[in-house]
Coordinates of C-alpha atoms and ligand atoms in Angstrom, one line a residue:
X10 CA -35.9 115.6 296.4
X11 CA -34.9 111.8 297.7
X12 CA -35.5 110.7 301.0
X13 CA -34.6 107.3 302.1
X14 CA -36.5 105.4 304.7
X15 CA -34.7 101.9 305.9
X16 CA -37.1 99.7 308.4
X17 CA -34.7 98.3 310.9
X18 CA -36.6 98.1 313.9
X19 CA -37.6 94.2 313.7
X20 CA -35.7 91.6 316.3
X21 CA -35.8 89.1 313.4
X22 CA -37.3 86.0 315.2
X23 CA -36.6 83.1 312.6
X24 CA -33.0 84.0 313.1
X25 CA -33.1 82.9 316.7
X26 CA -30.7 85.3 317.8
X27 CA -29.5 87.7 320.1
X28 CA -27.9 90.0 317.3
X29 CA -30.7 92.4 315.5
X30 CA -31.3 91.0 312.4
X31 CA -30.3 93.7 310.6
X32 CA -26.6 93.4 312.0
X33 CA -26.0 89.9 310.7
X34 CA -23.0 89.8 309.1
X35 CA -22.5 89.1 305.0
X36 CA -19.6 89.0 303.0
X37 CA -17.9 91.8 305.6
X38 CA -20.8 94.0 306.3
X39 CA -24.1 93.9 308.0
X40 CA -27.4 93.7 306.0
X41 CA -28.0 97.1 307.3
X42 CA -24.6 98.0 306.0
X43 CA -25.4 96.9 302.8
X44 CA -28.9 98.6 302.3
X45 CA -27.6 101.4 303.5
X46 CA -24.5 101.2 300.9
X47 CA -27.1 100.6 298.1
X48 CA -29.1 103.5 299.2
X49 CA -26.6 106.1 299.5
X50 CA -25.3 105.6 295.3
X51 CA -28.8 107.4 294.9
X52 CA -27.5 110.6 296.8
X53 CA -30.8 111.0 298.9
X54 CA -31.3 114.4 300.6
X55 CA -32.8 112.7 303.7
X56 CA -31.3 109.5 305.2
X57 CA -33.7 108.1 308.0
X58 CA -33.0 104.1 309.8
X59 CA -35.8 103.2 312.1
X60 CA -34.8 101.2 315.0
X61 CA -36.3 99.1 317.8
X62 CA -34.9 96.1 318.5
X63 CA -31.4 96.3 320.2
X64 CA -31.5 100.1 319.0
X65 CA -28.5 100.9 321.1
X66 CA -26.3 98.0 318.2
X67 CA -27.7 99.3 315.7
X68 CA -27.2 102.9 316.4
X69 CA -23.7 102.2 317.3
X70 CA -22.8 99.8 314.1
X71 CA -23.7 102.8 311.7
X72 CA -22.0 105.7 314.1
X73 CA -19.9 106.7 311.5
X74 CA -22.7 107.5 308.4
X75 CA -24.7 111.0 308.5
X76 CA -28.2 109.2 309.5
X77 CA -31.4 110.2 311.5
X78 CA -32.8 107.8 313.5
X79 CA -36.3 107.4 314.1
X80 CA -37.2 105.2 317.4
X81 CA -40.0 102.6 317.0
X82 CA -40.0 101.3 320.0
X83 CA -43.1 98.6 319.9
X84 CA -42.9 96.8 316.7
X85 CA -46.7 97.1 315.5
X86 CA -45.3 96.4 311.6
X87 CA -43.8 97.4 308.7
X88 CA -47.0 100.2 308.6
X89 CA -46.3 101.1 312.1
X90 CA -42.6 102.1 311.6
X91 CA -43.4 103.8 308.3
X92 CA -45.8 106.0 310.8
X93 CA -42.6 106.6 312.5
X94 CA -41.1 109.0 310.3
X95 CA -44.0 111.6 309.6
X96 CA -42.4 114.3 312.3
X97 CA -39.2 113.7 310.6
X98 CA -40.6 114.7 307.2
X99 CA -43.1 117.4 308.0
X100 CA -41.3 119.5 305.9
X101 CA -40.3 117.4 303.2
X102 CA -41.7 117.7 299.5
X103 CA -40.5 114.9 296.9
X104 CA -40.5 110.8 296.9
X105 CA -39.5 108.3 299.5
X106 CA -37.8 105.4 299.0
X107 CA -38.6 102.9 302.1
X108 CA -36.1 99.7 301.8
X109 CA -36.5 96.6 304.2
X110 CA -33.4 96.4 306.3
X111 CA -33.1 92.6 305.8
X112 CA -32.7 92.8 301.6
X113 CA -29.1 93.2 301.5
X114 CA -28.2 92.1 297.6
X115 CA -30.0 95.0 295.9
X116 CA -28.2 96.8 293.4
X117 CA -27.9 100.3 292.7
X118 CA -28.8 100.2 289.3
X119 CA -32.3 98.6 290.4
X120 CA -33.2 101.3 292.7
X121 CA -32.6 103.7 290.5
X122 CA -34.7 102.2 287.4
X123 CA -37.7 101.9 290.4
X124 CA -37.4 106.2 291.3
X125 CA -37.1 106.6 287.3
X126 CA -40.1 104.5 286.9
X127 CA -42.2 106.3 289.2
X128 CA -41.3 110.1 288.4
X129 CA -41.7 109.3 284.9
X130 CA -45.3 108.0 285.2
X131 CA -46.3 110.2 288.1
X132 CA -47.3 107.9 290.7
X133 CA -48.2 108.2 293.9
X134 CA -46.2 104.5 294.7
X135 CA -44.2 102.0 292.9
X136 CA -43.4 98.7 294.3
X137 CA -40.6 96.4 293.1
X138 CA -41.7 93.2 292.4
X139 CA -40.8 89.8 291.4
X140 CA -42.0 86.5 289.3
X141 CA -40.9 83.6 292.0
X142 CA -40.5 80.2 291.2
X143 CA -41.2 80.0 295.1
X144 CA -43.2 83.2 296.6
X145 CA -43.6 81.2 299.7
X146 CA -43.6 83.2 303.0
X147 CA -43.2 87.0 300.5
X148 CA -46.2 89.0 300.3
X149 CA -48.5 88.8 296.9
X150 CA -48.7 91.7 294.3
X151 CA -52.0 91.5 292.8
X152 CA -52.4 93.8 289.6
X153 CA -55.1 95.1 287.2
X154 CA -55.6 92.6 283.7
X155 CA -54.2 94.5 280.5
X156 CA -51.0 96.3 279.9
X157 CA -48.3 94.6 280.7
X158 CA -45.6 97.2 280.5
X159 CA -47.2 99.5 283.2
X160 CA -48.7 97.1 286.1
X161 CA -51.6 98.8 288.1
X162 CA -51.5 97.5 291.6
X163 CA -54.7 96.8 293.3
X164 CA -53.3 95.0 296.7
X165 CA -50.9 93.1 298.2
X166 CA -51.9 90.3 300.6
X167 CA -49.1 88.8 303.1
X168 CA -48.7 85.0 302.8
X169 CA -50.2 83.8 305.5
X170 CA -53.4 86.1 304.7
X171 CA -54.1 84.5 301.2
X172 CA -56.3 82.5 299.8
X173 CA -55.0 79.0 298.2
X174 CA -56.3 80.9 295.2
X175 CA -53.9 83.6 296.1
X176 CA -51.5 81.8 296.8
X177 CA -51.2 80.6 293.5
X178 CA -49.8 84.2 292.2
X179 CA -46.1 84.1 291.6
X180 CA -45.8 87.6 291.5
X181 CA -44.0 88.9 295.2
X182 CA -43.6 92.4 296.7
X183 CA -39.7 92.6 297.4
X184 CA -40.0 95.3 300.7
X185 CA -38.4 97.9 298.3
X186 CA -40.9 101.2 297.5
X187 CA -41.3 104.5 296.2
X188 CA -43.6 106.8 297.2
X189 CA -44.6 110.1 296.7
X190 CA -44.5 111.7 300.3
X191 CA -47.5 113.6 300.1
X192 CA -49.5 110.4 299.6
X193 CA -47.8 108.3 301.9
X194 CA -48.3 110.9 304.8
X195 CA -52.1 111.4 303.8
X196 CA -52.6 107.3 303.9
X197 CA -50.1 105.9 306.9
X198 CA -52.5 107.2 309.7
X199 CA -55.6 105.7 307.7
X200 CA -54.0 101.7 308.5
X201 CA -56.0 99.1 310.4
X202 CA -54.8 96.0 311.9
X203 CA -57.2 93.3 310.2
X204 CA -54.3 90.5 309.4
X205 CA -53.3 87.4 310.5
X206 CA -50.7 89.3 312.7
X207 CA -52.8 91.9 313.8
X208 CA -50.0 94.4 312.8
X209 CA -50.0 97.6 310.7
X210 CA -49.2 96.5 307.2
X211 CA -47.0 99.0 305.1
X212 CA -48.2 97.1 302.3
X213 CA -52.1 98.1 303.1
X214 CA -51.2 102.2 301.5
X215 CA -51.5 101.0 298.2
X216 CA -55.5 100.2 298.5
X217 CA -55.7 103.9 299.2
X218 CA -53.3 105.3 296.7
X219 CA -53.4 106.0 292.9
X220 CA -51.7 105.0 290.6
X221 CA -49.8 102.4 292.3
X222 CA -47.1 100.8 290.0
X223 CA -45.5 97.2 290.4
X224 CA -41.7 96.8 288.3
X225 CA -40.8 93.3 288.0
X226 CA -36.7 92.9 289.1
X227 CA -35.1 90.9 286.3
X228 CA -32.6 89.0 288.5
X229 CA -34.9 88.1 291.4
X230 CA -31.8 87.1 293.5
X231 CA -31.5 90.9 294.4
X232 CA -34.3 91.2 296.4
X233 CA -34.2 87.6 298.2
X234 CA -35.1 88.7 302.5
X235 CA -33.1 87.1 304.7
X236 CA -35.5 86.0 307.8
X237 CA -33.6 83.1 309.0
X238 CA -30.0 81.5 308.4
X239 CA -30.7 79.5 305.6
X240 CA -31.4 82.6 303.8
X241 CA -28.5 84.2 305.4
X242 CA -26.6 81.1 303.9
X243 CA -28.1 81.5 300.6
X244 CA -27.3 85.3 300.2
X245 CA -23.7 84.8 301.3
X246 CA -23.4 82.2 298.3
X247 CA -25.2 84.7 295.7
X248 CA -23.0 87.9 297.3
X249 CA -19.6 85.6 297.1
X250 CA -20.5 84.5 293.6
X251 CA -21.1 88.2 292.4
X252 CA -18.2 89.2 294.6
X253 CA -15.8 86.7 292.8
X254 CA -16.9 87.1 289.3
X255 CA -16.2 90.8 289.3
X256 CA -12.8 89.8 290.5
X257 CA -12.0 87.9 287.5
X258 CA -13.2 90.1 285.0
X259 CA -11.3 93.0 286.7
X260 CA -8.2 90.5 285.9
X261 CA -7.8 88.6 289.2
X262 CA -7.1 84.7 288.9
X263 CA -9.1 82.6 291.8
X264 CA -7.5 78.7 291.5
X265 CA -10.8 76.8 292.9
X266 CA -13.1 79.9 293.2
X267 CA -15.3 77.7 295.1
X268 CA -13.3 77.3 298.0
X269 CA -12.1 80.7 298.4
X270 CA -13.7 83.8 300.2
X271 CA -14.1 87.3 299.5
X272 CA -15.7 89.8 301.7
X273 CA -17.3 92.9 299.5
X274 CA -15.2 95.1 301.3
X275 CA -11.8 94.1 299.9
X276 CA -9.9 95.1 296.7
X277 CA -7.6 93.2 294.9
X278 CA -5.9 94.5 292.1
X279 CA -4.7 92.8 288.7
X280 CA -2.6 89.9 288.5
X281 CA -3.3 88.7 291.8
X282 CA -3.6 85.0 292.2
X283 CA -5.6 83.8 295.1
X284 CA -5.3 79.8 295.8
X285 CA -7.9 77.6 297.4
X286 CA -9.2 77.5 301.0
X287 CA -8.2 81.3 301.4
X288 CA -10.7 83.8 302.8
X289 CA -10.0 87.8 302.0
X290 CA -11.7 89.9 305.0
X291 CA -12.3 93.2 305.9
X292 CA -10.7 96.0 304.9
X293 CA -7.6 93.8 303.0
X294 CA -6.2 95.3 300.0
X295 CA -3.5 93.2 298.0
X296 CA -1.5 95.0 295.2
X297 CA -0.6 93.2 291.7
X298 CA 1.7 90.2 291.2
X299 CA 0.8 88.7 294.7
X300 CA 0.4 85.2 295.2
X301 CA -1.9 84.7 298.2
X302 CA -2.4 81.2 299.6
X303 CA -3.3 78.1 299.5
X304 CA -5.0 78.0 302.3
X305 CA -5.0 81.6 304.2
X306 CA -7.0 84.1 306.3
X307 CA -6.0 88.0 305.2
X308 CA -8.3 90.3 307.4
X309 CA -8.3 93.9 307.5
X310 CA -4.3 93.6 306.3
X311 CA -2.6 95.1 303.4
X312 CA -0.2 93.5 300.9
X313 CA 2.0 95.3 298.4
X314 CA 3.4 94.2 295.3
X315 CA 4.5 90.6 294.8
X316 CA 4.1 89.4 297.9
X317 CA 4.1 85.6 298.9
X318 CA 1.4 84.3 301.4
X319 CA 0.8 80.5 301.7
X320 CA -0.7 78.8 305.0
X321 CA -1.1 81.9 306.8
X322 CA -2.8 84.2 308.8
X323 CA -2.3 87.8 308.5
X324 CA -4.5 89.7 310.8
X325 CA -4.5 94.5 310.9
X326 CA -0.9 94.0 309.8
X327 CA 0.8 96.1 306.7
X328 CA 3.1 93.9 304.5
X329 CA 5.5 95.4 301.8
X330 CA 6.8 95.0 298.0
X331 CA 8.7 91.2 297.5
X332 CA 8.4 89.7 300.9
X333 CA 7.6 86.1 301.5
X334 CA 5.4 85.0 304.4
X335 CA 5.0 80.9 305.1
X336 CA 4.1 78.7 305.3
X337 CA 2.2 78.6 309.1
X338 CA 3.0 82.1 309.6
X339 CA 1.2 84.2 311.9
X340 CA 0.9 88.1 311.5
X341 CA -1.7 89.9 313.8
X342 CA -1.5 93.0 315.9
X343 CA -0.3 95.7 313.9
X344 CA 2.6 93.8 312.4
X345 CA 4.7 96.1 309.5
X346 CA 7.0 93.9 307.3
X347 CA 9.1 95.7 305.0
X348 CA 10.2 94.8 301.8
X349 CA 12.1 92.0 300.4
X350 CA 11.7 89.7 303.9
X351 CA 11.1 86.5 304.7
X352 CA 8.7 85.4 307.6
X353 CA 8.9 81.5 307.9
X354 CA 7.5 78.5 309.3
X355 CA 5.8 78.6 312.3
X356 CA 6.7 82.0 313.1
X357 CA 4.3 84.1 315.0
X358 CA 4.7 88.7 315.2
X359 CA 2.5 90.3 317.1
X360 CA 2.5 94.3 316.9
X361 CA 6.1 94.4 315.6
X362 CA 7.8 96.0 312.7
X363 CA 10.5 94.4 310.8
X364 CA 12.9 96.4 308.5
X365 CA 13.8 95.5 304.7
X366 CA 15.2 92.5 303.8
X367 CA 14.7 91.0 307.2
X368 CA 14.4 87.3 308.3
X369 CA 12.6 85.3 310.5
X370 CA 12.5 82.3 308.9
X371 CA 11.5 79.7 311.6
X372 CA 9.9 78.8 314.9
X373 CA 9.9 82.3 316.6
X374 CA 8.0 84.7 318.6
X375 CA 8.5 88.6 318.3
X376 CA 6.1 90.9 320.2
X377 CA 6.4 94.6 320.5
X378 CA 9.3 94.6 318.5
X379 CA 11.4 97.0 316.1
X380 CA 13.4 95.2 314.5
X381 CA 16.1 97.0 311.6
X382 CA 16.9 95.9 308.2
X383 CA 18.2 93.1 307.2
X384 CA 18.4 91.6 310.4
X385 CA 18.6 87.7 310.7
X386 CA 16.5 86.0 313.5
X387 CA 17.3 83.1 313.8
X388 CA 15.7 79.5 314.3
X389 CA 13.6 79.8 317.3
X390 CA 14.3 83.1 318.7
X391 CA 11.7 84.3 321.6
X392 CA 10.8 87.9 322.6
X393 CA 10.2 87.6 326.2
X394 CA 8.2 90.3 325.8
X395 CA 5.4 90.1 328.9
X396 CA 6.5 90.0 332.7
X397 CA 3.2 88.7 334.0
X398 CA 2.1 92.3 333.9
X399 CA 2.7 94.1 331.6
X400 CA 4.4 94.3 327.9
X401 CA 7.6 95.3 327.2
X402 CA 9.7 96.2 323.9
X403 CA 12.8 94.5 322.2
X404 CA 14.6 96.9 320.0
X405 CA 17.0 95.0 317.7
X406 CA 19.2 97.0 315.4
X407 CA 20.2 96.6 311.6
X408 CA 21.9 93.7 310.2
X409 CA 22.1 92.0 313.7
X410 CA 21.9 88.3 313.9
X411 CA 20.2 86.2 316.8
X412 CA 21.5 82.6 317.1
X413 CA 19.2 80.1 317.2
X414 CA 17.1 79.8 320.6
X415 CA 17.8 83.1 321.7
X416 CA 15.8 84.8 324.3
X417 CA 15.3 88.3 324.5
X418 CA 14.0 89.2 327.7
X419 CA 12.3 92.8 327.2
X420 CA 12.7 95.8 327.9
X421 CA 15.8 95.5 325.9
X422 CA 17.7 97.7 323.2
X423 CA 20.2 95.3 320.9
X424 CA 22.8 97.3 318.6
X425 CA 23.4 97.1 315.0
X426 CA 25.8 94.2 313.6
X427 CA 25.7 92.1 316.5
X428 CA 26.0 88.6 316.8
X429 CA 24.2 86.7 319.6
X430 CA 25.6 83.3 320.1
X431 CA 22.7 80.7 320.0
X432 CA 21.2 79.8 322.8
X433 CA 21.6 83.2 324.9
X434 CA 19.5 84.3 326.9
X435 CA 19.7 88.4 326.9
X436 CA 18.3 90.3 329.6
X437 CA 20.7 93.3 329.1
X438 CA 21.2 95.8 326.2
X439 CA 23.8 94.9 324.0
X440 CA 26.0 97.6 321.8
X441 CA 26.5 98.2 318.5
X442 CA 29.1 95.5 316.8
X443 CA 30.2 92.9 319.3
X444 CA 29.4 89.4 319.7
X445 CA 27.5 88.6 322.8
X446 CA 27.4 85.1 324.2
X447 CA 25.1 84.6 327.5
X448 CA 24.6 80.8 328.0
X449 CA 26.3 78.4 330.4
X450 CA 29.6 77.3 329.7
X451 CA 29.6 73.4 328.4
X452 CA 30.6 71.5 330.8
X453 CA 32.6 68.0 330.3
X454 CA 33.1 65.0 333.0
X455 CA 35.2 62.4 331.5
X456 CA 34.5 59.3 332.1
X457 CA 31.2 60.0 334.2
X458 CA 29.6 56.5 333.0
X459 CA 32.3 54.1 333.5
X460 CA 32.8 55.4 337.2
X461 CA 29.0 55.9 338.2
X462 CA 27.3 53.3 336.2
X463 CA 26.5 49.2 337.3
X464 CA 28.3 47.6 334.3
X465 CA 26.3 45.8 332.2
X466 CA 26.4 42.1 333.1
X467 CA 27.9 40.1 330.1
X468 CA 26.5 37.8 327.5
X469 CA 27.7 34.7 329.6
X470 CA 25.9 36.2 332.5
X471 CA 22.4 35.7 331.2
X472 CA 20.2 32.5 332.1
X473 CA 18.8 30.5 329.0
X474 CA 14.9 30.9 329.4
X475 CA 13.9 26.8 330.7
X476 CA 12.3 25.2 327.9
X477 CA 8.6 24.7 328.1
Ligands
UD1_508 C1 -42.4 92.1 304.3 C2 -43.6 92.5 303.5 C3 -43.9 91.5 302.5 C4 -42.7 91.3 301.6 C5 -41.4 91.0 302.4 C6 -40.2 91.2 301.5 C7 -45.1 93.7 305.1 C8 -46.4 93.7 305.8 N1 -44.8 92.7 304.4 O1 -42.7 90.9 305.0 O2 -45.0 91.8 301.7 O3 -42.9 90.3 300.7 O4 -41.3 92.0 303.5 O5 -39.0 90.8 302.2 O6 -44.5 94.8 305.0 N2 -39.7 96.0 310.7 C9 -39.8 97.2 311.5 N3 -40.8 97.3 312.4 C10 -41.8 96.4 312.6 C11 -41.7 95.3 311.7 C12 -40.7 95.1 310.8 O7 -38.9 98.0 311.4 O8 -42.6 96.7 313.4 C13 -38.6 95.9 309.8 C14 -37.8 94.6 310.0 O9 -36.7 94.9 310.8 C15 -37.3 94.3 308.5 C16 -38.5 94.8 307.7 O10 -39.2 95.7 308.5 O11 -36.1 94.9 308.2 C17 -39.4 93.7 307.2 O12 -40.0 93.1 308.3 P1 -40.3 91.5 308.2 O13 -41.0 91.2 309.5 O14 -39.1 90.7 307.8 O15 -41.4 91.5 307.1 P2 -41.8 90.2 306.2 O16 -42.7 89.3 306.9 O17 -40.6 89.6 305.6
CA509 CA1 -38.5 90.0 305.8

């Protein structure tokens, strides 16, 4: 049996915010999120998240997972919140993984090589470790001299507790664990507060516990802690680098990988080319053969087969097989475009649905619209869509063509195959086949200037300027 323990309760000081740490976003999830997502590959009987800080966010941002949450509501330390869980576990016989909410690039594949570790040798703890080039600020593992393969852990000693001398060991305790529940329950109630803090140290069991094992991680990247925003920065740059080279291999061309983001919740299938400056969010999934930027924002959008997106923003919006969309388009809303259309130049759908082979192709507005297939709107056709108060829909039926600078005042209902003279503006519904014209007649008054103008004097008329 697996239980999983995440410490989540801390407000995160060096961040300097108002946001739990734990809810800082990364690559499209929190650090929580991704903790949690780590944890869960193992398939753990028990799932606990102990909260404090801005417990109410935190709750809330993982409403959707099967978690128990365990309330720590003074933050006395890592040891402290640990102490949290015991009534949760009073039944529970088998290991406990406890994770630091704020180590967000662990891999699966680490965690379970730690649980294999320690069921394999028996022990009553194993900690995941690192060599640092930097340990600055991480707390020291300090381990019995011989065998290297199996490193007996005597202590670990927080930063600011250690010696110089101390100080000098490279080797870091990465907030990851495994312990064997039994022992972890006998020892948490035996914790003092001598430290610099004068908190309850988590890492303070393993004096009382035997054997206590220490696995070095061989990428140490995976277990960098994110305390304040450089970090934050740092670990966006790893995640994004990881992120983009599985990408590639999986057969996904990135022109200028550098410039592009992608958060980890996207998927992209093969054959997709992404161009520079464009950022992938959310929950976006694009579908081979798509050509996506230069220079675009996709967020929690879909794009189907072969689709064209350059100098856009496509925001919650579905967009089918073969369409076309920019440059300076603007999709958000719930926008459906079908297949085979064109959305143009500085054309902006909000919550609208346009049919197959449809066109918008330049300067327009449609909001809360239906629009049918192959229907042409034309150059700078507006949905008048809000009164002040409240929204109202334009229906526009297939193969019906607005003139340019139309305005469709909503609620309106326009046929199939009609024609709307440019420069209309509707504020009826219009039938099925006709041509509707509803603009001001042109008016012409001949000879207006000769009759009301001062004539211009002639060249004759005008002084020479007096020489100087
Ligand atoms: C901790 C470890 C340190 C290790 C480092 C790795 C301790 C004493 N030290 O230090 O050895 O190198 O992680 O990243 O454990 N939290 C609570 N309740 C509390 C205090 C903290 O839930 O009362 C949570 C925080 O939300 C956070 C995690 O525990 O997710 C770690 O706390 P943090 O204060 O960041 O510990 P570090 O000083 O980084
Ligand atoms: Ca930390």
């Amino acid at each position: 049996m697996v239980a999983v323990a995440i410490l989540a309760a801390g407000k995160g000081t060096r961040m300097k915010s108002r946001l739990p740490k734990v809810l800082h976003e990364l690559g499209g999830r929190s650090l929580l999120g991704h903790v949690l997502n780590c944890a869960l590959t193992l398939q753990p009987q028990r799932q606990l998240v102990i909260v404090g800080y801005g417990s109410d966010q935190v709750r809330a941002a993982l409403a959707h997972h099967d978690l128990t949450f365990v309330d720590q509501t003074e933050q006395l330390g890592t040891g402290h919140a640990v102490q949290q869980i015991i009534p949760h576990l009073q039944d529970f016989e088998g290991d406990v993984l406890v994770l630091n909410g704020d180590v967000p690039l662990l891999r699966p594949h680490t965690l379970e090589a730690l649980l294999k570790t320690h069921q394999d040798h028996g022990n009553a703890a194993t900690i995941l470790t690192a060599q640092m080039a930097e340990p600055k600020g991480y707390g020291r593992v300090f381990c019995e001299e011989g065998d290297r393969a199996s490193l007996r852990v005597t202590q670990i000693i927080e930063d600011r507790d250690c010696t110089p001398e101390q100080r000098q060991n490279r080797r870091i305790n990465a907030g990851i664990y495994c312990f064997r529940w039994s022992e972890l329950a006998r020892v948490l109630p035996q914790l003092q507060t001598d430290n610099d803090q004068q908190e309850y140290y988590l890492t303070d069991v393993v004096k009382f516990m035997s054997p206590v094992m220490a696995v070095d991680v061989t990428d140490e990247q995976e277990i960098l802690g994110i305390n304040d925003r450089l970090q934050l920065a740092t670990a966006a740059e790893i995640l994004q680098t990881r992120i983009k080279s599985g990408w590639m291999a999986a057969g996904v061309t990135l022109i200028d990988p550098h410039s592009i983001t992608i958060d980890d919740t996207v998927q992209i299938e093969p054959d997709v080319i992404i161009e520079p400056q464009t950022h992938l969010r959310g929950k976006t999934v694009i579908a081979t053969g798509s050509r996506i930027g230069p220079g675009s924002l996709v967020e929690n959008s879909q794009i189907g087969e072969n689709v064209t997106v350059r100098y856009s923003v496509i925001t919650d919006s579905v967009v089918q097989a073969k369409t076309t969309i920019g440059p300076y388009a603007h999709l958000r809303g719930h926008v459906a475009v079908g297949q085979g259309c064109r959305v143009g130049n500085f054309v902006e759908l909000k919550n609208s649905t346009l049919g197959d082979r449809t066109n918008v192709a330049h300067l327009s507005y449609l909001g809360d619209t239906i629009a049918g297939t192959q229907v042409n709107v034309g150059a700078g056709t507006i949905t008048a869509n809000y009164d002040g108060v409240k929204k109202h829909k334009t229906v526009i039926g297939d193969r019906t063509k607005t003139g340019s600078n139309s305005v469709l005042v909503a609620p309106i209902t326009i046929g199939s195959d009609v024609n709307i003279a440019a420069g209309s503006t509707l504020t009826e519904d219009v039938p099925d086949q006709c041509l509707v014209i509803a603009r001001a007649r042109q008016v012409v008054k001949p000879g207006w200037r000769l009759s009301t103008q001062p004539k211009p004097p002639e060249a004759s008329e005008l002084k020479e300027p007096e020489p100087q």
